[in-house]
Amino acid sequence: MILPIGPIHPALKEPVRLKLKTQGERVISAEIDYGYVHRGIERVMQGKTWQKGIFLAERVCGICSYVHTQTFAETFEKIAGEKVPLRAQYLRSLTNELDRIQSHFIANSTYFKALEHETLFMYMLHLREPVMDAIELLTGNRVNMGWNVVGGVRMDAEEKHLNSIYQIITNLENEYDKYVEMFDEGPLVSLRSRDVGKMSKKDAIKGRAVGPIGRASGLKHDVREDHHTYQDEFDWKVIWRKEGDNYARTMNRFDEIRESIKIIKQIVENIPPGDVRTKIDIPAGYTDWRNEAPRGEVSYFVETNGNLIKNISIRTPSIMNIDVCGKYMLQDVATVADAVATYASVDPCVACTERVVILNEKGEKKEFDGLHNVKYLK
């Protein structure tokens, strides 16, 4: 039988429809339907200056909003052939790693909620809260930070705030291991996670899985390896695993949090003095740039007409990761409950993934030229 879940369902944090093909309780295969929350941000950006576009970029994703503004700004800086001051690079990396930690905590909390392990679910949110406080100390806001500008960051960080962030991270590091141990050694969560929702390295490559999802299946790649600040300034390593199941995806995020803590400590201890912003004139041009978001590679393709955005395309990591979940992880899963947990283990972000195709009456692709076309949305 076909068992539909969603698009509105308590197990899903955002609207998407899972169509599970089942035999008894066993899930044989699955399809995932999108199209319920498309917002057209790329289209809205066209014709706007970068000063307006960067605030829209921040609204692509509500959980990892920060990396979108950094990638947006660095794409424009690449078009101009400029780099920002080193202190600004450190402050960007500091915010990026704090944002990665809070995002990984909420991803794992959602997975534990799907397993109905309320205790670990609440502990993850408890650990996330001081990290959100650290982000607020640094930028003045918790989610939409307005922190990046083309040429650097909006304001400098005070020494007392950096010291407070160091203390928050140290406290987190001291408290962290016992909760990871609860997951790693707990018989209930272990039974529900190991060998469930497996994806092989070969399938991860075929489906272009990225971020912790690809790395948990053996893909040893992190876009931070290609970023000049991470290459030149910090001692860190790529976290990856071989198992490819729900357990590996969750543990990969836990281990990446440890690596982010290590990077943050290096930043606070070694941040150089100097400017945090430089004036950059944007010429007409086209280029692309990519960064490692908490969920994986996020890519921006921008064409400018001087200071105006002529065209922009944004590829978010959940596009590939939700796709491989439907194709490979949700094949031959023991129970429907395990299928829901497997979907949660991917840390899907539907809102930043949504795309639409406008078709004419014959089913041919059509350019969007007004809302009168919405009757052909598919």
mmCIF file of C-alpha atoms in Angstrom:
data_model
loop_
_atom_site.group_PDB
_atom_site.id
_atom_site.type_symbol
_atom_site.label_atom_id
_atom_site.label_comp_id
_atom_site.label_asym_id
_atom_site.label_seq_id
_atom_site.Cartn_x
_atom_site.Cartn_y
_atom_site.Cartn_z
ATOM 1 C CA MET A 1 0.000 0.000 0.000
ATOM 2 C CA ILE A 2 0.982 3.655 -0.325
ATOM 3 C CA LEU A 3 1.204 5.430 3.043
ATOM 4 C CA PRO A 4 1.239 9.255 2.758
ATOM 5 C CA ILE A 5 2.858 11.353 5.497
ATOM 6 C CA GLY A 6 2.420 15.121 5.279
ATOM 7 C CA PRO A 7 2.640 17.712 3.908
ATOM 8 C CA ILE A 8 1.352 18.850 7.327
ATOM 9 C CA HIS A 9 2.197 16.274 10.004
ATOM 10 C CA PRO A 10 3.494 16.400 13.611
ATOM 11 C CA ALA A 11 6.555 14.325 12.588
ATOM 12 C CA LEU A 12 7.653 16.936 10.014
ATOM 13 C CA LYS A 13 9.042 20.305 11.031
ATOM 14 C CA GLU A 14 8.355 21.739 7.562
ATOM 15 C CA PRO A 15 5.734 20.868 4.913
ATOM 16 C CA VAL A 16 6.733 18.062 2.552
ATOM 17 C CA ARG A 17 4.922 14.908 1.495
ATOM 18 C CA LEU A 18 6.482 11.470 2.008
ATOM 19 C CA LYS A 19 4.838 8.701 0.009
ATOM 20 C CA LEU A 20 5.947 5.400 1.539
ATOM 21 C CA LYS A 21 5.336 2.162 -0.382
ATOM 22 C CA THR A 22 4.846 -0.508 2.270
ATOM 23 C CA GLN A 23 4.338 -4.264 2.660
ATOM 24 C CA GLY A 24 2.906 -4.693 6.120
ATOM 25 C CA GLU A 25 5.042 -2.548 8.397
ATOM 26 C CA ARG A 26 8.133 -2.746 6.149
ATOM 27 C CA VAL A 27 8.855 0.282 3.920
ATOM 28 C CA ILE A 28 9.858 -0.889 0.430
ATOM 29 C CA SER A 29 10.518 2.477 -1.219
ATOM 30 C CA ALA A 30 9.629 6.168 -0.932
ATOM 31 C CA GLU A 31 8.971 9.305 -2.936
ATOM 32 C CA ILE A 32 9.300 12.845 -1.606
ATOM 33 C CA ASP A 33 7.142 15.670 -3.007
ATOM 34 C CA TYR A 34 8.126 19.331 -2.683
ATOM 35 C CA GLY A 35 6.374 22.534 -3.606
ATOM 36 C CA TYR A 36 4.484 23.793 -0.567
ATOM 37 C CA VAL A 37 6.607 26.734 0.683
ATOM 38 C CA HIS A 38 8.464 28.123 -2.350
ATOM 39 C CA ARG A 39 9.176 31.835 -1.756
ATOM 40 C CA GLY A 40 10.971 32.924 -4.948
ATOM 41 C CA ILE A 41 13.825 34.703 -3.141
ATOM 42 C CA GLU A 42 16.221 34.465 -6.114
ATOM 43 C CA ARG A 43 13.651 36.165 -8.365
ATOM 44 C CA VAL A 44 12.958 38.875 -5.765
ATOM 45 C CA MET A 45 16.706 39.654 -5.546
ATOM 46 C CA GLN A 46 17.019 40.482 -9.245
ATOM 47 C CA GLY A 47 17.478 44.193 -9.911
ATOM 48 C CA LYS A 48 18.326 44.976 -6.283
ATOM 49 C CA THR A 49 21.606 46.281 -4.848
ATOM 50 C CA TRP A 50 23.791 43.962 -2.739
ATOM 51 C CA GLN A 51 22.800 46.053 0.307
ATOM 52 C CA LYS A 52 19.197 44.865 -0.119
ATOM 53 C CA GLY A 53 20.048 41.425 -1.516
ATOM 54 C CA ILE A 54 22.140 40.393 1.487
ATOM 55 C CA PHE A 55 19.150 40.772 3.829
ATOM 56 C CA LEU A 56 17.106 38.528 1.522
ATOM 57 C CA ALA A 57 19.953 35.972 1.442
ATOM 58 C CA GLU A 58 19.745 35.778 5.233
ATOM 59 C CA ARG A 59 16.122 34.659 4.913
ATOM 60 C CA VAL A 60 16.826 31.682 2.633
ATOM 61 C CA CYS A 61 17.153 29.469 5.728
ATOM 62 C CA GLY A 62 15.904 30.063 9.261
ATOM 63 C CA ILE A 63 18.349 27.684 10.996
ATOM 64 C CA CYS A 64 21.634 28.366 9.165
ATOM 65 C CA SER A 65 20.907 31.940 8.043
ATOM 66 C CA TYR A 66 24.459 33.159 8.725
ATOM 67 C CA VAL A 67 26.344 31.181 6.072
ATOM 68 C CA HIS A 68 24.072 32.555 3.342
ATOM 69 C CA THR A 69 25.133 36.142 4.032
ATOM 70 C CA GLN A 70 28.812 35.155 4.182
ATOM 71 C CA THR A 71 28.583 33.269 0.876
ATOM 72 C CA PHE A 72 26.620 36.124 -0.716
ATOM 73 C CA ALA A 73 29.244 38.676 0.410
ATOM 74 C CA GLU A 74 32.216 36.508 -0.630
ATOM 75 C CA THR A 75 30.715 36.000 -4.100
ATOM 76 C CA PHE A 76 30.623 39.777 -4.603
ATOM 77 C CA GLU A 77 34.140 40.116 -3.181
ATOM 78 C CA LYS A 78 35.355 37.516 -5.692
ATOM 79 C CA ILE A 79 33.766 39.498 -8.553
ATOM 80 C CA ALA A 80 35.653 42.577 -7.297
ATOM 81 C CA GLY A 81 38.890 40.577 -6.852
ATOM 82 C CA GLU A 82 39.207 41.697 -3.202
ATOM 83 C CA LYS A 83 39.727 39.985 0.165
ATOM 84 C CA VAL A 84 38.437 41.343 3.460
ATOM 85 C CA PRO A 85 40.790 42.252 6.357
ATOM 86 C CA LEU A 86 42.135 39.287 8.343
ATOM 87 C CA ARG A 87 40.308 40.292 11.539
ATOM 88 C CA ALA A 88 37.031 40.263 9.595
ATOM 89 C CA GLN A 89 37.895 36.777 8.263
ATOM 90 C CA TYR A 90 38.394 35.571 11.846
ATOM 91 C CA LEU A 91 35.084 37.107 12.979
ATOM 92 C CA ARG A 92 33.264 35.515 10.030
ATOM 93 C CA SER A 93 34.731 32.100 10.871
ATOM 94 C CA LEU A 94 33.829 32.553 14.557
ATOM 95 C CA THR A 95 30.183 33.257 13.698
ATOM 96 C CA ASN A 96 30.110 30.437 11.157
ATOM 97 C CA GLU A 97 31.309 27.858 13.707
ATOM 98 C CA LEU A 98 28.911 29.063 16.430
ATOM 99 C CA ASP A 99 26.100 28.785 13.888
ATOM 100 C CA ARG A 100 27.251 25.260 12.912
ATOM 101 C CA ILE A 101 27.141 24.147 16.566
ATOM 102 C CA GLN A 102 23.606 25.441 17.207
ATOM 103 C CA SER A 103 22.379 23.968 13.913
ATOM 104 C CA HIS A 104 23.882 20.531 14.668
ATOM 105 C CA PHE A 105 22.280 20.563 18.127
ATOM 106 C CA ILE A 106 18.844 21.300 16.713
ATOM 107 C CA ALA A 107 19.338 18.663 13.974
ATOM 108 C CA ASN A 108 20.188 15.965 16.511
ATOM 109 C CA SER A 109 17.393 17.104 18.840
ATOM 110 C CA THR A 110 14.910 16.663 15.974
ATOM 111 C CA TYR A 111 16.262 13.166 15.327
ATOM 112 C CA PHE A 112 15.878 12.224 19.002
ATOM 113 C CA LYS A 113 12.336 13.624 18.941
ATOM 114 C CA ALA A 114 11.602 11.358 15.947
ATOM 115 C CA LEU A 115 12.874 8.424 18.049
ATOM 116 C CA GLU A 116 10.589 9.624 20.865
ATOM 117 C CA HIS A 117 13.603 9.997 23.162
ATOM 118 C CA GLU A 118 12.316 13.150 24.885
ATOM 119 C CA THR A 119 15.216 13.339 27.345
ATOM 120 C CA LEU A 120 17.969 13.678 24.740
ATOM 121 C CA PHE A 121 15.702 15.936 22.684
ATOM 122 C CA MET A 122 15.453 18.397 25.595
ATOM 123 C CA TYR A 123 19.155 18.093 26.521
ATOM 124 C CA MET A 124 20.170 19.062 22.973
ATOM 125 C CA LEU A 125 18.036 22.207 23.163
ATOM 126 C CA HIS A 126 19.470 22.923 26.616
ATOM 127 C CA LEU A 127 23.043 22.745 25.222
ATOM 128 C CA ARG A 128 22.096 24.891 22.204
ATOM 129 C CA GLU A 129 20.787 27.806 24.253
ATOM 130 C CA PRO A 130 24.148 29.211 25.520
ATOM 131 C CA VAL A 131 25.510 28.974 21.956
ATOM 132 C CA MET A 132 22.622 31.157 20.804
ATOM 133 C CA ASP A 133 23.538 33.569 23.626
ATOM 134 C CA ALA A 134 27.126 33.648 22.278
ATOM 135 C CA ILE A 135 25.847 34.509 18.796
ATOM 136 C CA GLU A 136 23.745 37.319 20.288
ATOM 137 C CA LEU A 137 26.747 38.633 22.263
ATOM 138 C CA LEU A 138 28.804 38.830 19.071
ATOM 139 C CA THR A 139 26.284 40.088 16.506
ATOM 140 C CA GLY A 140 23.446 41.571 18.564
ATOM 141 C CA ASN A 141 20.884 39.062 17.216
ATOM 142 C CA ARG A 142 20.147 35.346 17.461
ATOM 143 C CA VAL A 143 18.859 34.320 13.999
ATOM 144 C CA ASN A 144 18.853 37.063 11.369
ATOM 145 C CA MET A 145 22.113 38.702 12.433
ATOM 146 C CA GLY A 146 22.701 41.380 9.806
ATOM 147 C CA TRP A 147 26.384 40.759 10.545
ATOM 148 C CA ASN A 148 28.050 40.464 7.122
ATOM 149 C CA VAL A 149 28.550 43.213 4.561
ATOM 150 C CA VAL A 150 30.460 43.118 1.283
ATOM 151 C CA GLY A 151 33.966 44.052 2.464
ATOM 152 C CA GLY A 152 33.862 42.546 5.967
ATOM 153 C CA VAL A 153 31.545 42.553 8.968
ATOM 154 C CA ARG A 154 29.306 45.339 10.197
ATOM 155 C CA MET A 155 31.086 46.027 13.522
ATOM 156 C CA ASP A 156 34.052 44.913 15.627
ATOM 157 C CA ALA A 157 33.853 42.508 18.573
ATOM 158 C CA GLU A 158 34.783 43.758 22.030
ATOM 159 C CA GLU A 159 37.406 41.891 24.067
ATOM 160 C CA LYS A 160 34.939 41.218 26.918
ATOM 161 C CA HIS A 161 32.497 39.605 24.463
ATOM 162 C CA LEU A 162 35.204 37.356 22.986
ATOM 163 C CA ASN A 163 36.191 36.295 26.522
ATOM 164 C CA SER A 164 32.562 35.501 27.352
ATOM 165 C CA ILE A 165 32.228 33.419 24.169
ATOM 166 C CA TYR A 166 35.402 31.504 25.105
ATOM 167 C CA GLN A 167 33.923 30.761 28.542
ATOM 168 C CA ILE A 168 30.597 29.610 27.040
ATOM 169 C CA ILE A 169 32.414 27.269 24.652
ATOM 170 C CA THR A 170 34.641 25.916 27.441
ATOM 171 C CA ASN A 171 31.580 25.193 29.614
ATOM 172 C CA LEU A 172 29.925 23.465 26.662
ATOM 173 C CA GLU A 173 33.003 21.321 26.054
ATOM 174 C CA ASN A 174 33.081 20.257 29.721
ATOM 175 C CA GLU A 175 29.401 19.324 29.749
ATOM 176 C CA TYR A 176 29.110 17.818 26.295
ATOM 177 C CA ASP A 177 30.558 14.306 26.474
ATOM 178 C CA LYS A 178 28.029 12.806 28.892
ATOM 179 C CA TYR A 179 25.164 13.535 26.464
ATOM 180 C CA VAL A 180 27.070 12.098 23.512
ATOM 181 C CA GLU A 181 27.703 8.990 25.656
ATOM 182 C CA MET A 182 23.950 8.689 26.349
ATOM 183 C CA PHE A 183 23.411 8.381 22.593
ATOM 184 C CA ASP A 184 26.490 6.344 21.771
ATOM 185 C CA GLU A 185 25.984 3.709 24.473
ATOM 186 C CA GLY A 186 22.239 3.900 25.172
ATOM 187 C CA PRO A 187 20.606 0.573 24.188
ATOM 188 C CA LEU A 188 17.329 2.132 22.990
ATOM 189 C CA VAL A 189 18.740 4.813 20.711
ATOM 190 C CA SER A 190 21.490 2.493 19.520
ATOM 191 C CA LEU A 191 18.984 -0.218 18.547
ATOM 192 C CA ARG A 192 16.858 2.325 16.685
ATOM 193 C CA SER A 193 19.851 3.946 14.902
ATOM 194 C CA ARG A 194 22.509 1.396 13.914
ATOM 195 C CA ASP A 195 22.038 -0.268 10.493
ATOM 196 C CA VAL A 196 18.871 1.802 9.905
ATOM 197 C CA GLY A 197 18.527 4.026 6.817
ATOM 198 C CA LYS A 198 21.877 2.931 5.369
ATOM 199 C CA MET A 199 23.409 4.654 2.344
ATOM 200 C CA SER A 200 26.610 3.314 0.794
ATOM 201 C CA LYS A 201 29.519 5.506 -0.290
ATOM 202 C CA LYS A 202 28.780 4.571 -3.908
ATOM 203 C CA ASP A 203 25.158 5.764 -3.594
ATOM 204 C CA ALA A 204 26.263 8.924 -1.773
ATOM 205 C CA ILE A 205 28.558 9.758 -4.706
ATOM 206 C CA LYS A 206 25.862 8.902 -7.260
ATOM 207 C CA GLY A 207 23.314 11.108 -5.480
ATOM 208 C CA ARG A 208 25.846 13.914 -4.779
ATOM 209 C CA ALA A 209 25.200 13.843 -1.007
ATOM 210 C CA VAL A 210 26.976 16.662 0.829
ATOM 211 C CA GLY A 211 27.887 17.768 4.343
ATOM 212 C CA PRO A 212 27.522 15.455 7.358
ATOM 213 C CA ILE A 213 25.178 13.234 5.296
ATOM 214 C CA GLY A 214 27.833 12.476 2.660
ATOM 215 C CA ARG A 215 30.667 12.338 5.210
ATOM 216 C CA ALA A 216 28.738 9.799 7.335
ATOM 217 C CA SER A 217 28.774 7.526 4.265
ATOM 218 C CA GLY A 218 32.514 7.822 3.712
ATOM 219 C CA LEU A 219 32.853 10.968 1.560
ATOM 220 C CA LYS A 220 35.863 12.714 3.055
ATOM 221 C CA HIS A 221 35.223 16.230 1.814
ATOM 222 C CA ASP A 222 34.382 19.506 3.552
ATOM 223 C CA VAL A 223 34.200 22.780 1.592
ATOM 224 C CA ARG A 224 36.103 24.510 4.406
ATOM 225 C CA GLU A 225 39.189 22.697 3.080
ATOM 226 C CA ASP A 226 39.033 25.005 0.030
ATOM 227 C CA HIS A 227 38.393 28.252 1.952
ATOM 228 C CA HIS A 228 41.453 30.503 2.277
ATOM 229 C CA THR A 229 40.820 31.401 5.947
ATOM 230 C CA TYR A 230 40.452 27.790 7.089
ATOM 231 C CA GLN A 231 43.383 26.702 4.897
ATOM 232 C CA ASP A 232 45.813 29.344 6.161
ATOM 233 C CA GLU A 233 44.795 30.130 9.733
ATOM 234 C CA PHE A 234 43.326 27.151 11.619
ATOM 235 C CA ASP A 235 44.375 23.660 12.687
ATOM 236 C CA TRP A 236 41.371 21.361 12.155
ATOM 237 C CA LYS A 237 40.368 18.143 10.403
ATOM 238 C CA VAL A 238 37.484 16.804 8.318
ATOM 239 C CA ILE A 239 35.153 14.519 10.302
ATOM 240 C CA TRP A 240 33.845 11.459 8.488
ATOM 241 C CA ARG A 241 32.614 7.924 9.143
ATOM 242 C CA LYS A 242 32.007 4.709 7.220
ATOM 243 C CA GLU A 243 28.740 3.248 8.553
ATOM 244 C CA GLY A 244 26.292 5.360 6.467
ATOM 245 C CA ASP A 245 23.328 4.792 8.830
ATOM 246 C CA ASN A 246 21.255 6.989 11.165
ATOM 247 C CA TYR A 247 23.816 6.437 13.937
ATOM 248 C CA ALA A 248 26.691 7.651 11.737
ATOM 249 C CA ARG A 249 24.864 10.801 10.630
ATOM 250 C CA THR A 250 24.075 11.748 14.222
ATOM 251 C CA MET A 251 27.575 10.954 15.530
ATOM 252 C CA ASN A 252 29.172 12.839 12.639
ATOM 253 C CA ARG A 253 27.392 16.000 13.777
ATOM 254 C CA PHE A 254 28.436 15.401 17.401
ATOM 255 C CA ASP A 255 32.089 15.024 16.329
ATOM 256 C CA GLU A 256 31.903 18.105 14.099
ATOM 257 C CA ILE A 257 30.745 20.135 17.121
ATOM 258 C CA ARG A 258 33.996 19.139 18.880
ATOM 259 C CA GLU A 259 35.984 20.342 15.861
ATOM 260 C CA SER A 260 34.060 23.642 15.788
ATOM 261 C CA ILE A 261 34.863 24.179 19.486
ATOM 262 C CA LYS A 262 38.546 23.632 18.645
ATOM 263 C CA ILE A 263 38.394 26.231 15.833
ATOM 264 C CA ILE A 264 36.542 28.787 17.992
ATOM 265 C CA LYS A 265 39.195 28.554 20.715
ATOM 266 C CA GLN A 266 41.933 29.185 18.137
ATOM 267 C CA ILE A 267 40.027 32.209 16.814
ATOM 268 C CA VAL A 268 39.546 33.846 20.224
ATOM 269 C CA GLU A 269 43.153 33.157 21.280
ATOM 270 C CA ASN A 270 44.754 34.408 18.046
ATOM 271 C CA ILE A 271 42.413 37.003 16.529
ATOM 272 C CA PRO A 272 44.599 39.726 14.972
ATOM 273 C CA PRO A 273 44.039 43.479 15.454
ATOM 274 C CA GLY A 274 43.016 45.687 12.550
ATOM 275 C CA ASP A 275 40.055 46.805 10.478
ATOM 276 C CA VAL A 276 36.924 44.713 10.151
ATOM 277 C CA ARG A 277 35.637 46.295 6.963
ATOM 278 C CA THR A 278 37.031 47.738 3.741
ATOM 279 C CA LYS A 279 35.265 49.620 0.951
ATOM 280 C CA ILE A 280 34.855 47.528 -2.198
ATOM 281 C CA ASP A 281 33.558 48.768 -5.547
ATOM 282 C CA ILE A 282 31.594 46.100 -7.397
ATOM 283 C CA PRO A 283 32.172 45.906 -11.180
ATOM 284 C CA ALA A 284 29.925 44.143 -13.682
ATOM 285 C CA GLY A 285 30.769 40.441 -13.717
ATOM 286 C CA TYR A 286 29.767 36.839 -13.058
ATOM 287 C CA THR A 287 31.173 34.246 -10.669
ATOM 288 C CA ASP A 288 30.324 31.560 -8.177
ATOM 289 C CA TRP A 289 31.370 30.826 -4.585
ATOM 290 C CA ARG A 290 30.697 28.026 -2.137
ATOM 291 C CA ASN A 291 30.923 27.516 1.599
ATOM 292 C CA GLU A 292 30.330 24.716 4.075
ATOM 293 C CA ALA A 293 26.933 25.326 5.679
ATOM 294 C CA PRO A 294 25.978 23.155 8.689
ATOM 295 C CA ARG A 295 24.068 20.853 6.305
ATOM 296 C CA GLY A 296 26.792 20.849 3.614
ATOM 297 C CA GLU A 297 27.861 22.754 0.532
ATOM 298 C CA VAL A 298 25.916 25.943 -0.250
ATOM 299 C CA SER A 299 26.679 27.582 -3.623
ATOM 300 C CA TYR A 300 25.938 31.053 -4.964
ATOM 301 C CA PHE A 301 26.077 31.966 -8.663
ATOM 302 C CA VAL A 302 25.847 35.751 -9.154
ATOM 303 C CA GLU A 303 25.831 38.010 -12.205
ATOM 304 C CA THR A 304 26.074 41.731 -11.475
ATOM 305 C CA ASN A 305 25.410 44.803 -13.542
ATOM 306 C CA GLY A 306 27.704 47.084 -11.543
ATOM 307 C CA ASN A 307 26.157 47.333 -8.099
ATOM 308 C CA LEU A 308 22.882 45.667 -9.124
ATOM 309 C CA ILE A 309 22.107 41.954 -9.061
ATOM 310 C CA LYS A 310 21.332 40.877 -12.621
ATOM 311 C CA ASN A 311 20.901 37.155 -11.935
ATOM 312 C CA ILE A 312 21.427 34.955 -8.904
ATOM 313 C CA SER A 313 21.088 31.225 -8.325
ATOM 314 C CA ILE A 314 21.398 29.564 -4.915
ATOM 315 C CA ARG A 315 21.999 25.837 -4.428
ATOM 316 C CA THR A 316 21.396 24.634 -0.876
ATOM 317 C CA PRO A 317 22.645 21.311 0.553
ATOM 318 C CA SER A 318 19.212 19.917 1.393
ATOM 319 C CA ILE A 319 18.375 19.647 -2.331
ATOM 320 C CA MET A 320 20.839 16.779 -2.732
ATOM 321 C CA ASN A 321 20.439 15.315 0.752
ATOM 322 C CA ILE A 322 16.640 15.021 0.676
ATOM 323 C CA ASP A 323 16.930 13.473 -2.787
ATOM 324 C CA VAL A 324 19.359 10.736 -1.649
ATOM 325 C CA CYS A 325 17.154 10.095 1.376
ATOM 326 C CA GLY A 326 14.203 9.238 -0.894
ATOM 327 C CA LYS A 327 16.294 7.257 -3.377
ATOM 328 C CA TYR A 328 18.597 5.233 -1.124
ATOM 329 C CA MET A 329 17.963 5.539 2.620
ATOM 330 C CA LEU A 330 14.235 4.822 2.541
ATOM 331 C CA GLN A 331 14.601 1.510 0.680
ATOM 332 C CA ASP A 332 13.739 -1.636 2.619
ATOM 333 C CA VAL A 333 13.366 -0.025 6.060
ATOM 334 C CA ALA A 334 12.030 -2.297 8.806
ATOM 335 C CA THR A 335 9.189 -0.072 10.068
ATOM 336 C CA VAL A 336 7.341 3.129 9.206
ATOM 337 C CA ALA A 337 8.620 4.641 12.467
ATOM 338 C CA ASP A 338 12.210 3.942 11.339
ATOM 339 C CA ALA A 339 11.450 5.624 7.998
ATOM 340 C CA VAL A 340 10.329 8.795 9.802
ATOM 341 C CA ALA A 341 13.478 8.726 11.980
ATOM 342 C CA THR A 342 15.637 8.193 8.871
ATOM 343 C CA TYR A 343 14.099 11.237 7.196
ATOM 344 C CA ALA A 344 14.790 13.278 10.366
ATOM 345 C CA SER A 345 18.402 12.031 10.454
ATOM 346 C CA VAL A 346 19.044 13.860 7.167
ATOM 347 C CA ASP A 347 18.373 17.237 8.868
ATOM 348 C CA PRO A 348 16.121 18.313 5.972
ATOM 349 C CA CYS A 349 15.445 22.007 5.404
ATOM 350 C CA VAL A 350 12.476 22.157 3.064
ATOM 351 C CA ALA A 351 12.075 25.943 2.957
ATOM 352 C CA CYS A 352 15.542 26.583 1.505
ATOM 353 C CA THR A 353 15.191 23.616 -0.876
ATOM 354 C CA GLU A 354 11.902 24.541 -2.519
ATOM 355 C CA ARG A 355 11.940 25.270 -6.235
ATOM 356 C CA VAL A 356 9.117 25.518 -8.780
ATOM 357 C CA VAL A 357 8.935 24.945 -12.513
ATOM 358 C CA ILE A 358 6.426 26.952 -14.533
ATOM 359 C CA LEU A 359 4.845 24.837 -17.324
ATOM 360 C CA ASN A 360 2.542 25.787 -20.152
ATOM 361 C CA GLU A 361 -0.590 23.847 -21.162
ATOM 362 C CA LYS A 362 1.590 21.346 -23.081
ATOM 363 C CA GLY A 363 3.833 20.644 -20.100
ATOM 364 C CA GLU A 364 6.731 22.668 -21.558
ATOM 365 C CA LYS A 365 8.942 24.775 -19.280
ATOM 366 C CA LYS A 366 7.924 28.447 -19.339
ATOM 367 C CA GLU A 367 9.660 31.594 -18.070
ATOM 368 C CA PHE A 368 7.998 33.230 -15.072
ATOM 369 C CA ASP A 369 6.500 36.545 -16.149
ATOM 370 C CA GLY A 370 3.755 37.203 -13.627
ATOM 371 C CA LEU A 371 1.414 35.616 -11.131
ATOM 372 C CA HIS A 372 -1.140 34.837 -13.859
ATOM 373 C CA ASN A 373 1.031 31.761 -14.551
ATOM 374 C CA VAL A 374 0.372 30.196 -11.162
ATOM 375 C CA LYS A 375 -2.460 28.027 -12.492
ATOM 376 C CA TYR A 376 0.216 26.034 -14.347
ATOM 377 C CA LEU A 377 2.409 25.503 -11.273
ATOM 378 C CA LYS A 378 3.508 21.905 -10.917
#
